[in-house]
Each structure stands twice: as C-alpha cells, then as structure tokens.
C-alpha cells in the first residue's frame, strides 16, 4: 500500500475513533444530566449516587450546553435538536439553579426585608477583635426587618478577653426589640458559650419552638411572628453539615492543583464517606421539619437558613414544596452562598409561601464568614 494511502487510512481510522469518543461522551453527559434531576425525588438512603449527580448538576449542564454549541457549529442539526430537547426537559431545575431576573426599583411601601446569615460563630474572635467584627456593622446597617442567624455563638463569660456576649450583641442590634436564641445540641458541662440559631426581629415574636431532630450541632426552629396584623411562621434551618474537616478540604484543594490519580482516589473516598452520611441524616431531618411546617396554622410562611445542600437535592426539594424560592423567583445567576476552599455552592435560602411576593433577592459578597449573607424583600400580596 502506498504511503499516502496508508496515511489516509490511518487518518480515517483516527477520525472514526474520535467520532465514537465524542458520541459516547455526549450520551453519557445526557444520561447523567437526566439522572441528576432524580436527585429531587429519590431518597439519598436508597440511591446516594443520584444525590452525587445532583451535586454536580451545574457541571453536567455545562457539558451538555457545550455539546449543543458543538453540534450547531458543525451543522449537525439532528444532534443539536436532540441535545436541545434534553436541555429543555431540565428547564425547571435550570431555572431554579440559574435564574435570570433583574432588580426592580418599584418596591411596595409595605415591603419587609429578611436577611439570613450563617456567621460561623462570628469566627470565634475574642477580645477587641470580637467587638470590632465587621459582621456586626454589616447587619446593623443592612436595614433588615428580620435577621436570621445560623451558627450564632455568644459567651456567658463577661470577661472582655472572651468571645462577644449576648448583652453586647443586643446593644448592637438595638433596633430589633424582639429576639429569640435557641441553643442547639446538648449543653456541655462547664460550657461558657451558647451556640445555635437566633432571630432578631422588628416584629413581635409570639412563640419559638425547636423542631425535634437529632443532631449535635444543627437544628431547626419554628417561630410565630405578628407581621402587619398577620400571623407568620418563620422557620430557620441549619441542616446537617457534611462535616468536612480542614484535612478533607486540603485534599480537595491539593487535587485541584495536581489533578493526579492518587490524590483523586484519596479525595473521592473521603468525600464519599462524609457526603453519604450527611445526605442520609438530612433526609431524615427534612422529613420531620416538613411535617412540623405542614401543621402550622398561620397566614403565611417564611423558611430560611443554611440547608447544607444545593438546589438539586432531596433536602431542598422537600422543604421547598409548596413554597417559592426567592432567589429562583427574583435573583440572578447561580447565587453562590458558600465560598471556602474552592467549594462554591448555593446552600443558603429564603423561601416563602404564595401569600408573599418577593423582590430583588441578593447574595451580598462580603467575606466576613465562610457563607455570604442572603436577603430579599417580601410584601404581602
């Protein structure tokens, strides 16, 4: 066989191999995208793999969009059409995860600003640093009518070399005449601090009840507020953490730098163990919380807090049933709320019943904690 014919044959063979690889990866991408939608409804305890696919939904979506562009550029219209149909089948998850709404200046006079913020124990700062924490300036100047804290921590020891006390925070939050602080987990012997969920409000807090879920550091609280002559259920959640240690996060960070097989295997095994356990615990927690929510006999409902789970998860979908996601309804973009150690995800939410209309949901990119604060305006319809 002449050299030119041999080269042509080899070129065709390589071309076929590349073509098969492209088609195979496209089919896998479509399959993973469609399976990831099931993360909303399939119990993590029954199929943890589906929960993992929900976690990487943004990545599989990006790959599928890339294939749509590829087939369009090369005029492969049938393939492009199939790819487009697959993406459109995922429209609800897409619009929930990547909404496109622009802010409005037309806000009703009766608007209420709700702010939720996981403050990581105010970073456990002590002494003068604790009193000058920028979180306090941010919240005090936020103009929020209701402030919902997760990982709220105050000292019961009034010595100035300790973390900030409840009395000191009350002075900072002097514009909020009503408050509720609920301790989470078991009170430890000789403990000098209170750790849990707190609510500071300009509206009367009529009642606060802790939801009976098993957890050492996480929990849920249901408040009843008197807002503009209406009774409103305010649910503040801090669902089970994935319990990633500093060493676990370093493994993930190292893998992003090296991208070798050994670090990938070590990282994936560690993450799998942590995530699998946390998914199953959150499954139990949200089922209990949802039952409590359904028992409330009020005029409206607001649910907020740190869910420790993405919009493509069983936990999010269960809690948000019958409610409106303020970010999906009025926000823009992915709305990342957790930003530490290259973990960039939306896990903090404000949800509300149809009795409210939400406006201008915003994630403020202030790096005072490992979470960004989230706020929205609400108005009774």
CSV table of C-alpha atoms in Angstrom, one decimal, residues 12-182:
chain,number,residue,atom,x,y,z
A,12,UNK,CA,-9.8,7.9,8.7
A,13,UNK,CA,-9.4,5.3,11.5
A,14,UNK,CA,-8.3,8.0,14.0
A,15,UNK,CA,-11.2,10.2,12.8
A,16,UNK,CA,-13.7,7.3,13.5
A,17,UNK,CA,-12.2,6.7,16.9
A,18,UNK,CA,-12.6,10.4,17.8
A,19,UNK,CA,-16.1,10.4,16.5
A,20,UNK,CA,-17.1,7.4,18.6
A,21,UNK,CA,-15.5,9.0,21.7
A,22,UNK,CA,-17.4,12.3,21.1
A,23,UNK,CA,-20.7,10.4,20.7
A,24,UNK,CA,-20.1,8.2,23.7
A,25,UNK,CA,-19.2,11.1,26.0
A,26,UNK,CA,-22.3,13.0,24.7
A,27,UNK,CA,-24.6,10.1,25.5
A,28,UNK,CA,-23.0,9.8,29.0
A,29,UNK,CA,-23.4,13.6,29.5
A,30,UNK,CA,-27.1,13.3,28.5
A,31,UNK,CA,-27.7,10.3,30.8
A,32,UNK,CA,-26.0,12.0,33.8
A,33,UNK,CA,-28.0,15.2,33.3
A,34,UNK,CA,-31.3,13.4,33.1
A,35,UNK,CA,-30.4,11.2,36.1
A,36,UNK,CA,-29.4,14.3,38.2
A,37,UNK,CA,-33.0,15.6,38.1
A,38,UNK,CA,-34.0,12.5,40.1
A,39,UNK,CA,-32.0,13.9,43.0
A,40,UNK,CA,-35.1,15.9,43.8
A,41,UNK,CA,-37.3,12.9,44.5
A,42,UNK,CA,-35.1,9.8,45.1
A,43,UNK,CA,-34.2,9.2,48.7
A,44,UNK,CA,-30.4,9.5,49.3
A,45,UNK,CA,-30.7,6.5,51.6
A,46,UNK,CA,-31.9,4.5,48.6
A,47,UNK,CA,-29.5,5.8,45.9
A,48,UNK,CA,-26.7,8.0,47.1
A,49,UNK,CA,-25.2,8.0,43.6
A,50,UNK,CA,-28.2,10.1,42.4
A,51,UNK,CA,-27.6,12.6,45.2
A,52,UNK,CA,-24.0,12.9,44.0
A,53,UNK,CA,-25.2,13.6,40.4
A,54,UNK,CA,-27.5,16.3,41.8
A,55,UNK,CA,-24.4,17.9,43.4
A,56,UNK,CA,-22.6,18.1,40.0
A,57,UNK,CA,-25.7,19.2,38.1
A,58,UNK,CA,-24.0,22.6,37.0
A,59,UNK,CA,-21.1,20.7,35.6
A,60,UNK,CA,-23.2,18.2,33.6
A,61,UNK,CA,-25.4,21.0,32.4
A,62,UNK,CA,-22.3,23.0,31.2
A,63,UNK,CA,-21.1,19.9,29.3
A,64,UNK,CA,-24.5,19.4,27.6
A,65,UNK,CA,-24.6,23.1,26.6
A,66,UNK,CA,-21.1,22.7,25.1
A,67,UNK,CA,-22.3,19.8,23.0
A,68,UNK,CA,-25.3,21.8,21.8
A,69,UNK,CA,-22.9,24.5,20.7
A,70,UNK,CA,-20.6,21.9,19.1
A,71,UNK,CA,-23.4,20.3,17.0
A,72,UNK,CA,-24.8,23.7,16.0
A,73,UNK,CA,-21.3,25.0,14.9
A,74,UNK,CA,-20.8,21.8,12.7
A,75,UNK,CA,-24.4,22.0,11.4
A,76,UNK,CA,-25.3,18.6,12.8
A,77,UNK,CA,-28.9,19.8,13.2
A,78,UNK,CA,-30.4,16.5,14.3
A,79,UNK,CA,-27.9,16.0,17.1
A,80,UNK,CA,-28.3,19.7,18.1
A,81,UNK,CA,-32.1,19.2,18.2
A,82,UNK,CA,-31.9,16.1,20.4
A,83,UNK,CA,-29.5,18.0,22.7
A,84,UNK,CA,-31.8,21.0,22.9
A,85,UNK,CA,-34.8,18.8,23.8
A,86,UNK,CA,-32.8,17.2,26.6
A,87,UNK,CA,-31.8,20.6,28.0
A,88,UNK,CA,-35.4,21.8,27.7
A,89,UNK,CA,-36.6,18.8,29.7
A,90,UNK,CA,-34.4,20.1,32.5
A,91,UNK,CA,-35.8,23.6,32.3
A,92,UNK,CA,-37.3,23.7,35.8
A,93,UNK,CA,-34.0,22.6,37.5
A,94,UNK,CA,-32.1,25.0,35.3
A,95,UNK,CA,-34.3,28.0,36.1
A,96,UNK,CA,-34.0,27.1,39.8
A,97,UNK,CA,-30.3,26.8,39.7
A,98,UNK,CA,-29.5,29.7,37.2
A,99,UNK,CA,-32.3,32.2,37.3
A,100,UNK,CA,-32.1,35.4,35.2
A,101,UNK,CA,-34.0,38.3,36.9
A,102,UNK,CA,-33.0,41.9,37.1
A,103,UNK,CA,-33.6,44.1,40.1
A,104,UNK,CA,-36.6,46.5,40.2
A,105,UNK,CA,-36.8,50.0,41.7
A,106,UNK,CA,-40.6,49.6,42.1
A,107,UNK,CA,-40.9,48.3,45.6
A,108,UNK,CA,-44.2,48.3,47.6
A,109,UNK,CA,-44.4,50.5,50.7
A,110,UNK,CA,-45.3,47.6,52.9
A,111,UNK,CA,-42.1,45.7,52.0
A,112,UNK,CA,-40.3,43.6,54.6
A,113,UNK,CA,-36.5,42.9,54.4
A,114,UNK,CA,-35.5,39.4,55.5
A,115,UNK,CA,-31.8,38.6,56.0
A,116,UNK,CA,-30.3,35.1,56.6
A,117,UNK,CA,-26.7,34.7,57.5
A,118,UNK,CA,-24.5,31.8,58.7
A,119,UNK,CA,-21.9,33.7,60.7
A,120,UNK,CA,-19.7,30.7,61.7
A,121,UNK,CA,-19.8,31.6,65.4
A,122,UNK,CA,-18.8,35.2,64.5
A,123,UNK,CA,-15.5,33.5,63.5
A,124,UNK,CA,-14.9,32.8,67.3
A,125,UNK,CA,-13.0,36.0,67.6
A,126,UNK,CA,-12.0,37.0,71.1
A,127,UNK,CA,-11.2,40.3,72.9
A,128,UNK,CA,-11.1,43.5,71.0
A,129,UNK,CA,-11.3,41.7,67.6
A,130,UNK,CA,-14.6,40.2,68.6
A,131,UNK,CA,-16.1,43.6,69.4
A,132,UNK,CA,-14.9,45.1,66.1
A,133,UNK,CA,-16.2,42.2,64.0
A,134,UNK,CA,-17.4,43.6,60.6
A,135,UNK,CA,-20.3,41.2,60.6
A,136,UNK,CA,-22.0,43.4,63.3
A,137,UNK,CA,-21.6,46.6,61.2
A,138,UNK,CA,-22.9,44.8,58.1
A,139,UNK,CA,-26.0,43.5,59.9
A,140,UNK,CA,-26.7,46.7,61.9
A,141,UNK,CA,-26.6,48.7,58.6
A,142,UNK,CA,-28.5,46.2,56.5
A,143,UNK,CA,-31.9,47.8,57.1
A,144,UNK,CA,-33.3,44.3,57.5
A,145,UNK,CA,-36.6,43.9,59.4
A,146,UNK,CA,-35.9,40.3,60.3
A,147,UNK,CA,-32.4,38.8,60.8
A,148,UNK,CA,-31.9,35.1,61.0
A,149,UNK,CA,-28.5,33.8,62.3
A,150,UNK,CA,-27.1,30.3,62.0
A,151,UNK,CA,-24.0,29.2,63.9
A,152,UNK,CA,-24.8,32.0,66.3
A,153,UNK,CA,-22.4,31.9,69.3
A,154,UNK,CA,-22.2,34.1,72.4
A,155,UNK,CA,-20.3,33.9,75.6
A,156,UNK,CA,-21.8,33.5,79.1
A,157,UNK,CA,-18.5,34.7,80.5
A,158,UNK,CA,-18.5,38.5,80.6
A,159,UNK,CA,-14.7,38.9,80.7
A,160,UNK,CA,-13.5,41.0,77.7
A,161,UNK,CA,-10.9,38.5,76.6
A,162,UNK,CA,-13.6,36.1,75.6
A,163,UNK,CA,-16.0,35.9,72.6
A,164,UNK,CA,-18.8,38.5,72.5
A,165,UNK,CA,-21.7,38.3,74.9
A,166,UNK,CA,-25.4,38.3,74.3
A,167,UNK,CA,-25.7,41.6,76.0
A,168,UNK,CA,-23.1,43.2,73.7
A,169,UNK,CA,-24.9,41.9,70.6
A,170,UNK,CA,-28.2,43.2,72.0
A,171,UNK,CA,-26.7,46.7,72.1
A,172,UNK,CA,-25.5,46.4,68.5
A,173,UNK,CA,-29.0,45.1,67.5
A,174,UNK,CA,-30.8,47.8,69.5
A,175,UNK,CA,-33.2,48.5,66.6
A,176,UNK,CA,-34.6,45.0,67.0
A,177,UNK,CA,-36.8,44.9,70.1
A,178,UNK,CA,-37.7,41.2,69.7
A,179,UNK,CA,-35.3,38.3,69.7
A,180,UNK,CA,-35.1,34.5,70.1
A,181,UNK,CA,-32.0,32.5,70.8
A,182,UNK,CA,-32.3,28.7,70.7
